[in-house]
PDB file of C-alpha atoms in Angstrom:
ATOM      1  CA  LEU R   1       0.012   0.001   0.003  1.00  0.00           C
ATOM      2  CA  GLU R   2       2.830   2.458   0.823  1.00  0.00           C
ATOM      3  CA  PHE R   3       4.521   1.630  -2.492  1.00  0.00           C
ATOM      4  CA  ARG R   4       1.316   2.488  -4.334  1.00  0.00           C
ATOM      5  CA  ARG R   5       0.977   5.861  -2.610  1.00  0.00           C
ATOM      6  CA  VAL R   6       4.483   6.825  -3.745  1.00  0.00           C
ATOM      7  CA  LEU R   7       3.677   5.894  -7.301  1.00  0.00           C
ATOM      8  CA  PHE R   8       0.379   7.718  -7.427  1.00  0.00           C
ATOM      9  CA  ARG R   9       1.113  10.909  -5.486  1.00  0.00           C
ATOM     10  CA  SER R  10      -0.831  13.985  -6.502  1.00  0.00           C
ATOM     11  CA  ARG R  11       0.991  16.506  -8.626  1.00  0.00           C
ATOM     12  CA  PRO R  12       2.561  19.482  -6.895  1.00  0.00           C
ATOM     13  CA  HIS R  13       0.988  22.893  -7.404  1.00  0.00           C
ATOM     14  CA  LEU R  14       1.883  24.726 -10.559  1.00  0.00           C
ATOM     15  CA  ALA R  15       4.052  27.799 -10.105  1.00  0.00           C
ATOM     16  CA  ASP R  16       2.920  29.987 -12.974  1.00  0.00           C
ATOM     17  CA  LYS R  17       3.829  33.471 -11.830  1.00  0.00           C
ATOM     18  CA  ILE R  18       6.361  35.715 -13.459  1.00  0.00           C
ATOM     19  CA  LEU R  19       8.915  37.096 -11.006  1.00  0.00           C
ATOM     20  CA  THR R  20      10.805  40.219 -12.099  1.00  0.00           C
ATOM     21  CA  ALA R  21      14.059  39.391 -10.302  1.00  0.00           C
ATOM     22  CA  TRP R  22      14.336  35.858 -11.660  1.00  0.00           C
ATOM     23  CA  ASN R  23      13.440  37.019 -15.146  1.00  0.00           C
ATOM     24  CA  GLY R  24      16.099  39.706 -14.950  1.00  0.00           C
ATOM     25  CA  LEU R  25      18.685  36.949 -14.256  1.00  0.00           C
ATOM     26  CA  MET R  26      17.238  34.900 -17.112  1.00  0.00           C
ATOM     27  CA  ILE R  27      17.390  37.835 -19.536  1.00  0.00           C
ATOM     28  CA  ALA R  28      21.048  38.307 -18.601  1.00  0.00           C
ATOM     29  CA  ALA R  29      21.815  34.626 -19.160  1.00  0.00           C
ATOM     30  CA  PHE R  30      20.048  34.467 -22.552  1.00  0.00           C
ATOM     31  CA  ALA R  31      21.631  37.730 -23.760  1.00  0.00           C
ATOM     32  CA  ARG R  32      25.102  36.631 -22.659  1.00  0.00           C
ATOM     33  CA  GLY R  33      24.539  33.248 -24.238  1.00  0.00           C
ATOM     34  CA  ALA R  34      23.546  34.875 -27.494  1.00  0.00           C
ATOM     35  CA  ARG R  35      26.648  37.064 -27.449  1.00  0.00           C
ATOM     36  CA  VAL R  36      29.013  34.202 -26.667  1.00  0.00           C
ATOM     37  CA  LEU R  37      27.424  31.589 -28.857  1.00  0.00           C
ATOM     38  CA  GLY R  38      26.299  33.832 -31.689  1.00  0.00           C
ATOM     39  CA  ASP R  39      22.837  32.305 -31.593  1.00  0.00           C
ATOM     40  CA  ASP R  40      19.984  34.735 -32.189  1.00  0.00           C
ATOM     41  CA  ARG R  41      17.398  32.364 -30.686  1.00  0.00           C
ATOM     42  CA  TRP R  42      18.741  33.188 -27.256  1.00  0.00           C
ATOM     43  CA  LEU R  43      18.616  36.900 -28.041  1.00  0.00           C
ATOM     44  CA  THR R  44      14.970  36.547 -29.161  1.00  0.00           C
ATOM     45  CA  CYS R  45      14.123  34.920 -25.827  1.00  0.00           C
ATOM     46  CA  ALA R  46      15.843  37.710 -23.861  1.00  0.00           C
ATOM     47  CA  ARG R  47      14.051  40.423 -25.838  1.00  0.00           C
ATOM     48  CA  ARG R  48      10.644  38.745 -25.450  1.00  0.00           C
ATOM     49  CA  ALA R  49      11.132  38.428 -21.662  1.00  0.00           C
ATOM     50  CA  ALA R  50      12.221  42.077 -21.373  1.00  0.00           C
ATOM     51  CA  ASP R  51       9.169  43.133 -23.404  1.00  0.00           C
ATOM     52  CA  VAL R  52       6.851  41.119 -21.098  1.00  0.00           C
ATOM     53  CA  ILE R  53       8.282  42.944 -18.069  1.00  0.00           C
ATOM     54  CA  TRP R  54       8.030  46.307 -19.821  1.00  0.00           C
ATOM     55  CA  THR R  55       4.405  45.615 -20.733  1.00  0.00           C
ATOM     56  CA  HIS R  56       3.137  44.033 -17.537  1.00  0.00           C
ATOM     57  CA  LEU R  57       5.466  44.920 -14.627  1.00  0.00           C
ATOM     58  CA  TRP R  58       6.826  48.419 -15.386  1.00  0.00           C
ATOM     59  CA  ARG R  59       4.859  51.542 -14.648  1.00  0.00           C
ATOM     60  CA  ALA R  60       6.739  54.270 -16.560  1.00  0.00           C
ATOM     61  CA  ASP R  61       4.383  57.026 -15.322  1.00  0.00           C
ATOM     62  CA  THR R  62       5.420  56.424 -11.689  1.00  0.00           C
ATOM     63  CA  GLY R  63       8.811  54.834 -12.280  1.00  0.00           C
ATOM     64  CA  THR R  64       7.660  51.788 -10.380  1.00  0.00           C
ATOM     65  CA  LEU R  65       8.714  48.235 -11.082  1.00  0.00           C
ATOM     66  CA  LEU R  66       6.369  45.519  -9.827  1.00  0.00           C
ATOM     67  CA  ARG R  67       7.547  42.189  -8.376  1.00  0.00           C
ATOM     68  CA  ARG R  68       5.189  39.617  -9.811  1.00  0.00           C
ATOM     69  CA  PHE R  69       2.672  38.928 -12.570  1.00  0.00           C
ATOM     70  CA  ARG R  70       0.112  36.116 -12.445  1.00  0.00           C
ATOM     71  CA  ALA R  71      -3.267  35.465 -14.076  1.00  0.00           C
ATOM     72  CA  GLY R  72      -3.336  38.921 -15.706  1.00  0.00           C
ATOM     73  CA  GLU R  73      -2.552  40.791 -12.509  1.00  0.00           C
ATOM     74  CA  ALA R  74       0.697  42.589 -11.642  1.00  0.00           C
ATOM     75  CA  ALA R  75       1.236  43.313  -7.983  1.00  0.00           C
ATOM     76  CA  VAL R  76       3.628  44.099  -5.160  1.00  0.00           C
ATOM     77  CA  ASP R  77       6.111  46.965  -5.497  1.00  0.00           C
ATOM     78  CA  GLY R  78       9.527  45.702  -6.501  1.00  0.00           C
ATOM     79  CA  PHE R  79      12.312  45.057  -4.011  1.00  0.00           C
ATOM     80  CA  ALA R  80      15.907  46.075  -4.543  1.00  0.00           C
ATOM     81  CA  GLU R  81      16.692  42.742  -6.086  1.00  0.00           C
ATOM     82  CA  ASP R  82      13.981  43.203  -8.717  1.00  0.00           C
ATOM     83  CA  TYR R  83      15.557  46.460  -9.814  1.00  0.00           C
ATOM     84  CA  ALA R  84      19.168  45.212  -9.591  1.00  0.00           C
ATOM     85  CA  TYR R  85      18.586  41.947 -11.417  1.00  0.00           C
ATOM     86  CA  LEU R  86      16.543  43.539 -14.157  1.00  0.00           C
ATOM     87  CA  VAL R  87      19.177  46.281 -14.703  1.00  0.00           C
ATOM     88  CA  PHE R  88      21.739  43.493 -14.974  1.00  0.00           C
ATOM     89  CA  GLY R  89      19.625  41.730 -17.594  1.00  0.00           C
ATOM     90  CA  LEU R  90      19.039  44.920 -19.556  1.00  0.00           C
ATOM     91  CA  LEU R  91      22.719  45.772 -19.549  1.00  0.00           C
ATOM     92  CA  GLU R  92      23.534  42.302 -20.901  1.00  0.00           C
ATOM     93  CA  LEU R  93      20.779  42.691 -23.473  1.00  0.00           C
ATOM     94  CA  PHE R  94      22.097  46.100 -24.594  1.00  0.00           C
ATOM     95  CA  GLN R  95      25.573  44.641 -24.995  1.00  0.00           C
ATOM     96  CA  ALA R  96      24.152  41.746 -27.067  1.00  0.00           C
ATOM     97  CA  ASP R  97      22.037  43.735 -29.497  1.00  0.00           C
ATOM     98  CA  GLY R  98      23.040  47.413 -29.146  1.00  0.00           C
ATOM     99  CA  ASP R  99      19.418  48.656 -28.886  1.00  0.00           C
ATOM    100  CA  PRO R 100      19.629  51.902 -26.869  1.00  0.00           C
ATOM    101  CA  ARG R 101      16.178  51.417 -25.329  1.00  0.00           C
ATOM    102  CA  TRP R 102      17.619  48.692 -23.053  1.00  0.00           C
ATOM    103  CA  LEU R 103      20.390  51.022 -21.872  1.00  0.00           C
ATOM    104  CA  GLU R 104      17.940  53.904 -21.318  1.00  0.00           C
ATOM    105  CA  TRP R 105      15.579  51.687 -19.336  1.00  0.00           C
ATOM    106  CA  ALA R 106      18.493  50.278 -17.299  1.00  0.00           C
ATOM    107  CA  LEU R 107      19.609  53.827 -16.428  1.00  0.00           C
ATOM    108  CA  THR R 108      16.095  54.761 -15.407  1.00  0.00           C
ATOM    109  CA  LEU R 109      15.725  51.689 -13.225  1.00  0.00           C
ATOM    110  CA  ARG R 110      19.097  52.248 -11.615  1.00  0.00           C
ATOM    111  CA  ARG R 111      18.119  55.786 -10.632  1.00  0.00           C
ATOM    112  CA  GLN R 112      14.799  54.544  -9.258  1.00  0.00           C
ATOM    113  CA  GLN R 113      16.628  51.854  -7.345  1.00  0.00           C
ATOM    114  CA  ASP R 114      18.837  54.479  -5.704  1.00  0.00           C
ATOM    115  CA  ASP R 115      15.870  56.717  -4.908  1.00  0.00           C
ATOM    116  CA  ARG R 116      14.022  53.855  -3.216  1.00  0.00           C
ATOM    117  CA  PHE R 117      16.681  51.629  -1.633  1.00  0.00           C
ATOM    118  CA  LEU R 118      20.083  53.325  -1.348  1.00  0.00           C
ATOM    119  CA  ASP R 119      21.529  53.655   2.170  1.00  0.00           C
ATOM    120  CA  GLU R 120      23.122  57.067   1.917  1.00  0.00           C
ATOM    121  CA  GLU R 121      24.630  56.804   5.382  1.00  0.00           C
ATOM    122  CA  ASP R 122      26.274  53.374   5.437  1.00  0.00           C
ATOM    123  CA  GLY R 123      26.272  52.390   1.747  1.00  0.00           C
ATOM    124  CA  GLY R 124      24.626  49.502   0.014  1.00  0.00           C
ATOM    125  CA  TRP R 125      20.926  49.034  -0.802  1.00  0.00           C
ATOM    126  CA  PHE R 126      18.170  48.070   1.512  1.00  0.00           C
ATOM    127  CA  SER R 127      15.936  45.194   0.393  1.00  0.00           C
ATOM    128  CA  THR R 128      12.727  47.257   0.857  1.00  0.00           C
ATOM    129  CA  THR R 129      11.756  50.905   0.510  1.00  0.00           C
ATOM    130  CA  GLY R 130      10.770  51.504   4.092  1.00  0.00           C
ATOM    131  CA  ARG R 131       7.389  52.859   3.069  1.00  0.00           C
ATOM    132  CA  ASP R 132       5.423  49.852   4.310  1.00  0.00           C
ATOM    133  CA  ALA R 133       4.556  50.409   7.952  1.00  0.00           C
ATOM    134  CA  SER R 134       4.210  46.639   8.477  1.00  0.00           C
ATOM    135  CA  VAL R 135       7.895  46.162   7.802  1.00  0.00           C
ATOM    136  CA  LEU R 136       9.594  46.852  11.135  1.00  0.00           C
ATOM    137  CA  LEU R 137      13.202  46.578  10.085  1.00  0.00           C
ATOM    138  CA  ARG R 138      14.851  47.419   6.751  1.00  0.00           C
ATOM    139  CA  GLN R 139      17.465  44.807   6.020  1.00  0.00           C
ATOM    140  CA  LYS R 140      20.414  44.744   3.598  1.00  0.00           C
ATOM    141  CA  GLU R 141      21.669  41.399   2.380  1.00  0.00           C
ATOM    142  CA  ASP R 142      25.416  41.350   3.030  1.00  0.00           C
ATOM    143  CA  TYR R 143      26.253  38.058   1.364  1.00  0.00           C
ATOM    144  CA  ASP R 144      25.627  36.164  -1.836  1.00  0.00           C
ATOM    145  CA  GLY R 145      23.813  32.924  -1.337  1.00  0.00           C
ATOM    146  CA  ALA R 146      21.920  30.821  -3.853  1.00  0.00           C
ATOM    147  CA  GLU R 147      21.079  34.118  -5.493  1.00  0.00           C
ATOM    148  CA  PRO R 148      23.461  37.095  -5.507  1.00  0.00           C
ATOM    149  CA  SER R 149      22.613  39.970  -3.212  1.00  0.00           C
ATOM    150  CA  ALA R 150      21.063  43.128  -4.625  1.00  0.00           C
ATOM    151  CA  THR R 151      24.125  45.070  -3.449  1.00  0.00           C
ATOM    152  CA  SER R 152      26.653  42.882  -5.240  1.00  0.00           C
ATOM    153  CA  VAL R 153      24.626  42.925  -8.491  1.00  0.00           C
ATOM    154  CA  SER R 154      24.176  46.647  -8.141  1.00  0.00           C
ATOM    155  CA  VAL R 155      27.881  47.255  -7.774  1.00  0.00           C
ATOM    156  CA  TRP R 156      28.450  45.083 -10.856  1.00  0.00           C
ATOM    157  CA  ASN R 157      25.826  47.139 -12.685  1.00  0.00           C
ATOM    158  CA  LEU R 158      27.596  50.390 -11.729  1.00  0.00           C
ATOM    159  CA  LEU R 159      30.922  49.019 -12.948  1.00  0.00           C
ATOM    160  CA  THR R 160      29.300  48.020 -16.262  1.00  0.00           C
ATOM    161  CA  LEU R 161      27.567  51.380 -16.639  1.00  0.00           C
ATOM    162  CA  SER R 162      30.805  53.157 -15.834  1.00  0.00           C
ATOM    163  CA  ARG R 163      32.472  51.372 -18.704  1.00  0.00           C
ATOM    164  CA  LEU R 164      29.563  51.743 -21.151  1.00  0.00           C
ATOM    165  CA  MET R 165      28.973  55.395 -20.382  1.00  0.00           C
ATOM    166  CA  ASP R 166      32.688  56.252 -20.020  1.00  0.00           C
ATOM    167  CA  ASP R 167      31.762  57.838 -16.652  1.00  0.00           C
ATOM    168  CA  PRO R 168      33.731  56.865 -13.547  1.00  0.00           C
TER     169      PRO R 168
END
């Protein structure tokens, strides 16, 4: 009987939401892959993913990036990692195809990230904006785990932008 239960377990729930941060990392990987391998299929995937985020998770009128999209609904203001990872993806995409819209959007997102998350006093970027009264403590990730921290990706983004813009 126990053997049968293992064979006929119910399927796990389907995770069908789009997460901005993870898609930013995926865009970066596809764009870098396209550049290294010279395969436009990867570039097409990166562009399509960036367009989905632009269409469904970016509010240009308020400069707000949203964190997740599911079943036609975008919600939750982005965290520092959403901004940092998407900037990373857009910078890789710009370097792969040269389209200035990716660079312009990356610059806009980076400025928004600083406005919302930068710790002017001690450096680094907080994970949250501090605008939500239910969040009692603003934290900053100070290590890279299974995912890189928003701060380390942000520093990498600044180094990349410094080189691309010829602006130390």
